[in-house]
Amino acid sequence: MASVATSLQRFQLDAYFNAGALSLLAYDFTLTFDDEVELIWKTRWNLTKVLWFLTRYPAFIDSTLSIYHQVGTNVAIRTCGMLYSISGWMFLWGIWIAEIILIIRTWAIWGRNHYIGGTLFTLLCGLWIVSAVYLNQFLHSFTFVLAKNISPILTGCVITSSGDQLWISFVILMIFESIILTLTAIKGIQQFRRSSSPLVTSLYRDGMIFYVYLFGISVINVSVLLAAPAEYSILITS
């Protein structure tokens, strides 16, 4: 009975994390909405604008689903698996789009060098294949129990076991992002030797900060997959 109580505590903590993440997302949206309208919505359409929309707004759907499969009433086991799968693939979709944006940015600062762009895109295609294979295995490794079967006052689905295969994808992602960082740093050093304008400084500083952010998320994901209990697996795909 103690293990059941511990599992439910972890399940509740998952719900708190997801609710907090959705709240932060909504807060960020309210803070930046005016700027988004002026700087993005009103600009002409191009590839980067499309990619921005594809990575910005699906996050609200993903976060909402992550909360629903923890608080939804009358949820069937099959529905649990479907909701987790949708969240997982949407999570991977967001990573893919973010990496494409990073590639375009790196390609641009390298003067649209075809060799740089082609190499990075080829590596990204390999990352897509590997991450899709391991995510599929990871999602199929989940086993669930309905929370209401433990207590009639509980809602949602509780993960009872999951695999850890996905850590390999995050390690490969970290390697890929390290390549992006190295290319950015090399070009940044070259640019600083010729010019140290505020625009150049901001461009490379923001790129480094974004890399550290993504790398840190990957480290946390690997740690959760290899060391944390199965109940926390939901945090990887939400």
PDB file of C-alpha atoms in Angstrom:
ATOM      1  CA  MET A   1       0.000   0.000   0.000  1.00  0.00           C
ATOM      2  CA  ALA A   2       2.937   2.296   0.668  1.00  0.00           C
ATOM      3  CA  SER A   3       4.124   1.879  -2.933  1.00  0.00           C
ATOM      4  CA  VAL A   4       0.665   2.824  -4.221  1.00  0.00           C
ATOM      5  CA  ALA A   5       0.651   5.948  -2.051  1.00  0.00           C
ATOM      6  CA  THR A   6       4.128   6.891  -3.288  1.00  0.00           C
ATOM      7  CA  SER A   7       3.078   6.365  -6.896  1.00  0.00           C
ATOM      8  CA  LEU A   8       0.043   8.601  -6.438  1.00  0.00           C
ATOM      9  CA  GLN A   9       2.190  11.317  -4.863  1.00  0.00           C
ATOM     10  CA  ARG A  10       4.448  11.248  -7.912  1.00  0.00           C
ATOM     11  CA  PHE A  11       1.404  11.305 -10.169  1.00  0.00           C
ATOM     12  CA  GLN A  12       0.149  14.394  -8.358  1.00  0.00           C
ATOM     13  CA  LEU A  13       3.549  16.056  -8.697  1.00  0.00           C
ATOM     14  CA  ASP A  14       3.406  15.434 -12.453  1.00  0.00           C
ATOM     15  CA  ALA A  15       0.070  17.246 -12.558  1.00  0.00           C
ATOM     16  CA  TYR A  16       1.529  20.203 -10.655  1.00  0.00           C
ATOM     17  CA  PHE A  17       4.466  20.443 -13.063  1.00  0.00           C
ATOM     18  CA  ASN A  18       2.213  20.351 -16.117  1.00  0.00           C
ATOM     19  CA  ALA A  19      -0.217  22.902 -14.675  1.00  0.00           C
ATOM     20  CA  GLY A  20       2.704  25.161 -13.815  1.00  0.00           C
ATOM     21  CA  ALA A  21       4.157  24.804 -17.313  1.00  0.00           C
ATOM     22  CA  LEU A  22       0.828  25.722 -18.918  1.00  0.00           C
ATOM     23  CA  SER A  23       0.514  28.722 -16.595  1.00  0.00           C
ATOM     24  CA  LEU A  24       3.997  29.948 -17.535  1.00  0.00           C
ATOM     25  CA  LEU A  25       3.205  29.464 -21.213  1.00  0.00           C
ATOM     26  CA  ALA A  26       0.000  31.486 -20.895  1.00  0.00           C
ATOM     27  CA  TYR A  27       1.815  34.174 -18.884  1.00  0.00           C
ATOM     28  CA  ASP A  28       4.538  34.443 -21.506  1.00  0.00           C
ATOM     29  CA  PHE A  29       1.869  34.684 -24.212  1.00  0.00           C
ATOM     30  CA  THR A  30       0.140  37.595 -22.486  1.00  0.00           C
ATOM     31  CA  LEU A  31       3.451  39.418 -22.009  1.00  0.00           C
ATOM     32  CA  THR A  32       4.616  39.052 -25.595  1.00  0.00           C
ATOM     33  CA  PHE A  33       1.356  39.039 -27.571  1.00  0.00           C
ATOM     34  CA  ASP A  34       1.545  42.712 -28.608  1.00  0.00           C
ATOM     35  CA  ASP A  35       5.118  42.247 -29.838  1.00  0.00           C
ATOM     36  CA  GLU A  36       4.133  39.066 -31.672  1.00  0.00           C
ATOM     37  CA  VAL A  37       1.400  40.899 -33.557  1.00  0.00           C
ATOM     38  CA  GLU A  38       3.674  43.783 -34.548  1.00  0.00           C
ATOM     39  CA  LEU A  39       6.891  41.897 -35.259  1.00  0.00           C
ATOM     40  CA  ILE A  40       5.606  38.572 -36.577  1.00  0.00           C
ATOM     41  CA  TRP A  41       1.942  38.565 -37.543  1.00  0.00           C
ATOM     42  CA  LYS A  42       2.212  41.746 -39.627  1.00  0.00           C
ATOM     43  CA  THR A  43       5.378  40.721 -41.471  1.00  0.00           C
ATOM     44  CA  ARG A  44       5.349  38.990 -44.833  1.00  0.00           C
ATOM     45  CA  TRP A  45       5.113  35.214 -44.871  1.00  0.00           C
ATOM     46  CA  ASN A  46       8.304  33.185 -45.228  1.00  0.00           C
ATOM     47  CA  LEU A  47       9.688  29.858 -44.045  1.00  0.00           C
ATOM     48  CA  THR A  48      10.919  31.071 -40.664  1.00  0.00           C
ATOM     49  CA  LYS A  49       7.561  32.699 -39.901  1.00  0.00           C
ATOM     50  CA  VAL A  50       5.741  29.445 -40.685  1.00  0.00           C
ATOM     51  CA  LEU A  51       8.175  27.488 -38.507  1.00  0.00           C
ATOM     52  CA  TRP A  52       7.697  29.965 -35.677  1.00  0.00           C
ATOM     53  CA  PHE A  53       3.919  29.477 -35.701  1.00  0.00           C
ATOM     54  CA  LEU A  54       4.350  25.694 -35.914  1.00  0.00           C
ATOM     55  CA  THR A  55       6.462  25.633 -32.773  1.00  0.00           C
ATOM     56  CA  ARG A  56       4.713  28.406 -30.817  1.00  0.00           C
ATOM     57  CA  TYR A  57       1.028  27.549 -30.700  1.00  0.00           C
ATOM     58  CA  PRO A  58       0.913  23.716 -30.717  1.00  0.00           C
ATOM     59  CA  ALA A  59       2.551  23.958 -27.279  1.00  0.00           C
ATOM     60  CA  PHE A  60      -0.813  25.057 -25.862  1.00  0.00           C
ATOM     61  CA  ILE A  61      -2.486  21.915 -27.241  1.00  0.00           C
ATOM     62  CA  ASP A  62       0.293  19.683 -25.943  1.00  0.00           C
ATOM     63  CA  SER A  63       0.186  21.214 -22.460  1.00  0.00           C
ATOM     64  CA  THR A  64      -3.603  20.968 -22.294  1.00  0.00           C
ATOM     65  CA  LEU A  65      -3.539  17.284 -23.279  1.00  0.00           C
ATOM     66  CA  SER A  66      -0.873  16.603 -20.651  1.00  0.00           C
ATOM     67  CA  ILE A  67      -3.190  17.959 -17.978  1.00  0.00           C
ATOM     68  CA  TYR A  68      -6.309  16.260 -19.354  1.00  0.00           C
ATOM     69  CA  HIS A  69      -4.920  12.725 -19.215  1.00  0.00           C
ATOM     70  CA  GLN A  70      -4.208  13.346 -15.544  1.00  0.00           C
ATOM     71  CA  VAL A  71      -7.498  14.942 -14.530  1.00  0.00           C
ATOM     72  CA  GLY A  72      -9.964  13.659 -17.144  1.00  0.00           C
ATOM     73  CA  THR A  73     -12.937  11.668 -15.855  1.00  0.00           C
ATOM     74  CA  ASN A  74     -14.186   8.422 -17.422  1.00  0.00           C
ATOM     75  CA  VAL A  75     -10.925   7.990 -19.340  1.00  0.00           C
ATOM     76  CA  ALA A  76     -10.393   4.488 -20.768  1.00  0.00           C
ATOM     77  CA  ILE A  77      -7.033   2.702 -20.810  1.00  0.00           C
ATOM     78  CA  ARG A  78      -6.965   2.922 -24.606  1.00  0.00           C
ATOM     79  CA  THR A  79      -7.585   6.667 -24.380  1.00  0.00           C
ATOM     80  CA  CYS A  80      -4.694   6.992 -21.928  1.00  0.00           C
ATOM     81  CA  GLY A  81      -2.319   5.433 -24.441  1.00  0.00           C
ATOM     82  CA  MET A  82      -3.657   7.588 -27.266  1.00  0.00           C
ATOM     83  CA  LEU A  83      -3.314  10.824 -25.276  1.00  0.00           C
ATOM     84  CA  TYR A  84       0.229  10.018 -24.182  1.00  0.00           C
ATOM     85  CA  SER A  85       1.150   9.160 -27.781  1.00  0.00           C
ATOM     86  CA  ILE A  86      -0.266  12.428 -29.113  1.00  0.00           C
ATOM     87  CA  SER A  87       1.624  14.388 -26.446  1.00  0.00           C
ATOM     88  CA  GLY A  88       4.816  12.481 -27.217  1.00  0.00           C
ATOM     89  CA  TRP A  89       4.689  13.061 -30.960  1.00  0.00           C
ATOM     90  CA  MET A  90       3.779  16.719 -30.489  1.00  0.00           C
ATOM     91  CA  PHE A  91       6.759  17.064 -28.149  1.00  0.00           C
ATOM     92  CA  LEU A  92       9.040  15.539 -30.789  1.00  0.00           C
ATOM     93  CA  TRP A  93       7.480  17.771 -33.441  1.00  0.00           C
ATOM     94  CA  GLY A  94       8.399  20.822 -31.365  1.00  0.00           C
ATOM     95  CA  ILE A  95      12.001  19.632 -31.071  1.00  0.00           C
ATOM     96  CA  TRP A  96      12.258  19.035 -34.809  1.00  0.00           C
ATOM     97  CA  ILE A  97      10.929  22.488 -35.663  1.00  0.00           C
ATOM     98  CA  ALA A  98      13.242  24.138 -33.118  1.00  0.00           C
ATOM     99  CA  GLU A  99      16.247  22.347 -34.620  1.00  0.00           C
ATOM    100  CA  ILE A 100      15.261  23.453 -38.138  1.00  0.00           C
ATOM    101  CA  ILE A 101      15.164  27.047 -36.891  1.00  0.00           C
ATOM    102  CA  LEU A 102      18.625  26.582 -35.358  1.00  0.00           C
ATOM    103  CA  ILE A 103      19.933  25.199 -38.647  1.00  0.00           C
ATOM    104  CA  ILE A 104      18.518  28.123 -40.633  1.00  0.00           C
ATOM    105  CA  ARG A 105      20.054  30.550 -38.154  1.00  0.00           C
ATOM    106  CA  THR A 106      23.464  28.840 -38.309  1.00  0.00           C
ATOM    107  CA  TRP A 107      23.289  28.631 -42.101  1.00  0.00           C
ATOM    108  CA  ALA A 108      22.513  32.368 -42.248  1.00  0.00           C
ATOM    109  CA  ILE A 109      25.419  33.464 -40.034  1.00  0.00           C
ATOM    110  CA  TRP A 110      27.721  31.320 -42.185  1.00  0.00           C
ATOM    111  CA  GLY A 111      26.711  33.337 -45.230  1.00  0.00           C
ATOM    112  CA  ARG A 112      24.272  30.699 -46.506  1.00  0.00           C
ATOM    113  CA  ASN A 113      27.127  28.280 -47.084  1.00  0.00           C
ATOM    114  CA  HIS A 114      25.681  25.315 -48.987  1.00  0.00           C
ATOM    115  CA  TYR A 115      28.109  22.837 -47.416  1.00  0.00           C
ATOM    116  CA  ILE A 116      27.200  23.930 -43.876  1.00  0.00           C
ATOM    117  CA  GLY A 117      23.474  23.899 -44.618  1.00  0.00           C
ATOM    118  CA  GLY A 118      23.560  20.539 -46.398  1.00  0.00           C
ATOM    119  CA  THR A 119      25.642  18.874 -43.686  1.00  0.00           C
ATOM    120  CA  LEU A 120      23.455  20.121 -40.850  1.00  0.00           C
ATOM    121  CA  PHE A 121      20.236  19.151 -42.615  1.00  0.00           C
ATOM    122  CA  THR A 122      21.605  15.664 -43.352  1.00  0.00           C
ATOM    123  CA  LEU A 123      22.530  15.237 -39.690  1.00  0.00           C
ATOM    124  CA  LEU A 124      19.079  16.451 -38.691  1.00  0.00           C
ATOM    125  CA  CYS A 125      17.418  13.869 -40.962  1.00  0.00           C
ATOM    126  CA  GLY A 126      19.407  11.185 -39.163  1.00  0.00           C
ATOM    127  CA  LEU A 127      18.292  12.646 -35.835  1.00  0.00           C
ATOM    128  CA  TRP A 128      14.667  12.573 -37.020  1.00  0.00           C
ATOM    129  CA  ILE A 129      14.855   8.884 -37.879  1.00  0.00           C
ATOM    130  CA  VAL A 130      16.583   7.842 -34.656  1.00  0.00           C
ATOM    131  CA  SER A 131      14.342   9.944 -32.414  1.00  0.00           C
ATOM    132  CA  ALA A 132      11.165   8.705 -34.137  1.00  0.00           C
ATOM    133  CA  VAL A 133      12.188   5.055 -33.723  1.00  0.00           C
ATOM    134  CA  TYR A 134      13.085   5.410 -30.059  1.00  0.00           C
ATOM    135  CA  LEU A 135      10.053   7.549 -29.241  1.00  0.00           C
ATOM    136  CA  ASN A 136       7.786   4.914 -30.775  1.00  0.00           C
ATOM    137  CA  GLN A 137       9.428   2.215 -28.638  1.00  0.00           C
ATOM    138  CA  PHE A 138       9.222   4.431 -25.569  1.00  0.00           C
ATOM    139  CA  LEU A 139       5.515   5.176 -26.003  1.00  0.00           C
ATOM    140  CA  HIS A 140       4.702   1.494 -26.535  1.00  0.00           C
ATOM    141  CA  SER A 141       6.555   0.595 -23.325  1.00  0.00           C
ATOM    142  CA  PHE A 142       3.999   2.410 -21.142  1.00  0.00           C
ATOM    143  CA  THR A 143       1.586   0.471 -18.982  1.00  0.00           C
ATOM    144  CA  PHE A 144      -1.274   2.270 -17.278  1.00  0.00           C
ATOM    145  CA  VAL A 145      -3.793   1.877 -14.535  1.00  0.00           C
ATOM    146  CA  LEU A 146      -6.863   4.057 -14.224  1.00  0.00           C
ATOM    147  CA  ALA A 147      -6.620   6.230 -11.134  1.00  0.00           C
ATOM    148  CA  LYS A 148     -10.290   5.590 -10.331  1.00  0.00           C
ATOM    149  CA  ASN A 149      -9.475   1.881  -9.930  1.00  0.00           C
ATOM    150  CA  ILE A 150      -7.261   2.854  -7.012  1.00  0.00           C
ATOM    151  CA  SER A 151      -9.782   5.245  -5.527  1.00  0.00           C
ATOM    152  CA  PRO A 152     -13.142   6.419  -6.920  1.00  0.00           C
ATOM    153  CA  ILE A 153     -12.286  10.033  -6.119  1.00  0.00           C
ATOM    154  CA  LEU A 154      -9.187   9.994  -8.360  1.00  0.00           C
ATOM    155  CA  THR A 155      -9.133  10.864 -12.062  1.00  0.00           C
ATOM    156  CA  GLY A 156      -6.888  10.323 -15.059  1.00  0.00           C
ATOM    157  CA  CYS A 157      -4.277   7.689 -15.889  1.00  0.00           C
ATOM    158  CA  VAL A 158      -1.305   6.562 -13.818  1.00  0.00           C
ATOM    159  CA  ILE A 159       1.832   5.174 -15.475  1.00  0.00           C
ATOM    160  CA  THR A 160       2.959   1.992 -13.744  1.00  0.00           C
ATOM    161  CA  SER A 161       5.987   1.207 -15.922  1.00  0.00           C
ATOM    162  CA  SER A 162       7.901   2.571 -18.898  1.00  0.00           C
ATOM    163  CA  GLY A 163      11.105   1.979 -20.818  1.00  0.00           C
ATOM    164  CA  ASP A 164      14.165   4.206 -20.943  1.00  0.00           C
ATOM    165  CA  GLN A 165      15.085   3.848 -24.628  1.00  0.00           C
ATOM    166  CA  LEU A 166      14.520   7.519 -25.357  1.00  0.00           C
ATOM    167  CA  TRP A 167      17.676   8.639 -23.551  1.00  0.00           C
ATOM    168  CA  ILE A 168      19.718   7.685 -26.625  1.00  0.00           C
ATOM    169  CA  SER A 169      17.786  10.215 -28.714  1.00  0.00           C
ATOM    170  CA  PHE A 170      18.497  12.993 -26.239  1.00  0.00           C
ATOM    171  CA  VAL A 171      22.215  12.190 -26.172  1.00  0.00           C
ATOM    172  CA  ILE A 172      22.312  12.376 -29.978  1.00  0.00           C
ATOM    173  CA  LEU A 173      20.367  15.644 -29.771  1.00  0.00           C
ATOM    174  CA  MET A 174      22.958  17.025 -27.341  1.00  0.00           C
ATOM    175  CA  ILE A 175      25.750  16.099 -29.765  1.00  0.00           C
ATOM    176  CA  PHE A 176      23.909  17.774 -32.640  1.00  0.00           C
ATOM    177  CA  GLU A 177      23.327  20.945 -30.628  1.00  0.00           C
ATOM    178  CA  SER A 178      26.999  20.953 -29.612  1.00  0.00           C
ATOM    179  CA  ILE A 179      27.885  21.014 -33.316  1.00  0.00           C
ATOM    180  CA  ILE A 180      25.544  23.983 -33.757  1.00  0.00           C
ATOM    181  CA  LEU A 181      27.200  25.732 -30.798  1.00  0.00           C
ATOM    182  CA  THR A 182      30.692  25.099 -32.166  1.00  0.00           C
ATOM    183  CA  LEU A 183      29.792  26.513 -35.576  1.00  0.00           C
ATOM    184  CA  THR A 184      28.159  29.539 -33.942  1.00  0.00           C
ATOM    185  CA  ALA A 185      31.186  30.127 -31.706  1.00  0.00           C
ATOM    186  CA  ILE A 186      33.641  29.882 -34.609  1.00  0.00           C
ATOM    187  CA  LYS A 187      31.723  32.380 -36.697  1.00  0.00           C
ATOM    188  CA  GLY A 188      31.161  34.581 -33.642  1.00  0.00           C
ATOM    189  CA  ILE A 189      34.896  34.820 -32.941  1.00  0.00           C
ATOM    190  CA  GLN A 190      35.524  35.699 -36.580  1.00  0.00           C
ATOM    191  CA  GLN A 191      32.852  38.401 -36.487  1.00  0.00           C
ATOM    192  CA  PHE A 192      34.058  39.913 -33.198  1.00  0.00           C
ATOM    193  CA  ARG A 193      37.530  40.326 -34.665  1.00  0.00           C
ATOM    194  CA  ARG A 194      36.037  42.473 -37.423  1.00  0.00           C
ATOM    195  CA  SER A 195      33.119  44.119 -35.604  1.00  0.00           C
ATOM    196  CA  SER A 196      31.678  44.242 -32.110  1.00  0.00           C
ATOM    197  CA  SER A 197      28.462  46.129 -32.841  1.00  0.00           C
ATOM    198  CA  PRO A 198      25.506  45.723 -30.444  1.00  0.00           C
ATOM    199  CA  LEU A 199      23.579  43.806 -33.121  1.00  0.00           C
ATOM    200  CA  VAL A 200      26.367  41.283 -33.622  1.00  0.00           C
ATOM    201  CA  THR A 201      26.854  40.921 -29.877  1.00  0.00           C
ATOM    202  CA  SER A 202      23.129  40.349 -29.323  1.00  0.00           C
ATOM    203  CA  LEU A 203      22.915  37.829 -32.163  1.00  0.00           C
ATOM    204  CA  TYR A 204      25.629  35.566 -30.821  1.00  0.00           C
ATOM    205  CA  ARG A 205      24.805  36.062 -27.149  1.00  0.00           C
ATOM    206  CA  ASP A 206      21.181  35.052 -27.698  1.00  0.00           C
ATOM    207  CA  GLY A 207      22.295  32.058 -29.733  1.00  0.00           C
ATOM    208  CA  MET A 208      24.538  30.857 -26.909  1.00  0.00           C
ATOM    209  CA  ILE A 209      21.787  31.338 -24.313  1.00  0.00           C
ATOM    210  CA  PHE A 210      19.312  29.387 -26.445  1.00  0.00           C
ATOM    211  CA  TYR A 211      21.838  26.559 -26.835  1.00  0.00           C
ATOM    212  CA  VAL A 212      22.470  26.367 -23.080  1.00  0.00           C
ATOM    213  CA  TYR A 213      18.695  26.250 -22.508  1.00  0.00           C
ATOM    214  CA  LEU A 214      18.154  23.382 -24.966  1.00  0.00           C
ATOM    215  CA  PHE A 215      21.225  21.496 -23.752  1.00  0.00           C
ATOM    216  CA  GLY A 216      20.057  21.795 -20.151  1.00  0.00           C
ATOM    217  CA  ILE A 217      16.632  20.401 -21.046  1.00  0.00           C
ATOM    218  CA  SER A 218      18.272  17.424 -22.760  1.00  0.00           C
ATOM    219  CA  VAL A 219      20.439  16.737 -19.693  1.00  0.00           C
ATOM    220  CA  ILE A 220      17.367  16.803 -17.445  1.00  0.00           C
ATOM    221  CA  ASN A 221      15.470  14.494 -19.802  1.00  0.00           C
ATOM    222  CA  VAL A 222      18.292  11.950 -19.854  1.00  0.00           C
ATOM    223  CA  SER A 223      18.538  12.075 -16.056  1.00  0.00           C
ATOM    224  CA  VAL A 224      14.790  11.515 -15.655  1.00  0.00           C
ATOM    225  CA  LEU A 225      14.787   8.592 -18.089  1.00  0.00           C
ATOM    226  CA  LEU A 226      17.743   6.826 -16.481  1.00  0.00           C
ATOM    227  CA  ALA A 227      17.223   7.582 -12.800  1.00  0.00           C
ATOM    228  CA  ALA A 228      13.687   8.759 -12.052  1.00  0.00           C
ATOM    229  CA  PRO A 229      10.667   6.519 -11.310  1.00  0.00           C
ATOM    230  CA  ALA A 230       8.346   5.510 -14.166  1.00  0.00           C
ATOM    231  CA  GLU A 231       5.636   7.929 -13.031  1.00  0.00           C
ATOM    232  CA  TYR A 232       7.826  10.872 -14.048  1.00  0.00           C
ATOM    233  CA  SER A 233       8.101   9.664 -17.652  1.00  0.00           C
ATOM    234  CA  ILE A 234       5.166  11.891 -18.547  1.00  0.00           C
ATOM    235  CA  LEU A 235       7.379  14.915 -17.955  1.00  0.00           C
ATOM    236  CA  ILE A 236       9.553  13.846 -20.904  1.00  0.00           C
ATOM    237  CA  THR A 237       6.731  13.961 -23.428  1.00  0.00           C
ATOM    238  CA  SER A 238       4.842  17.028 -22.203  1.00  0.00           C
TER     239      SER A 238
END
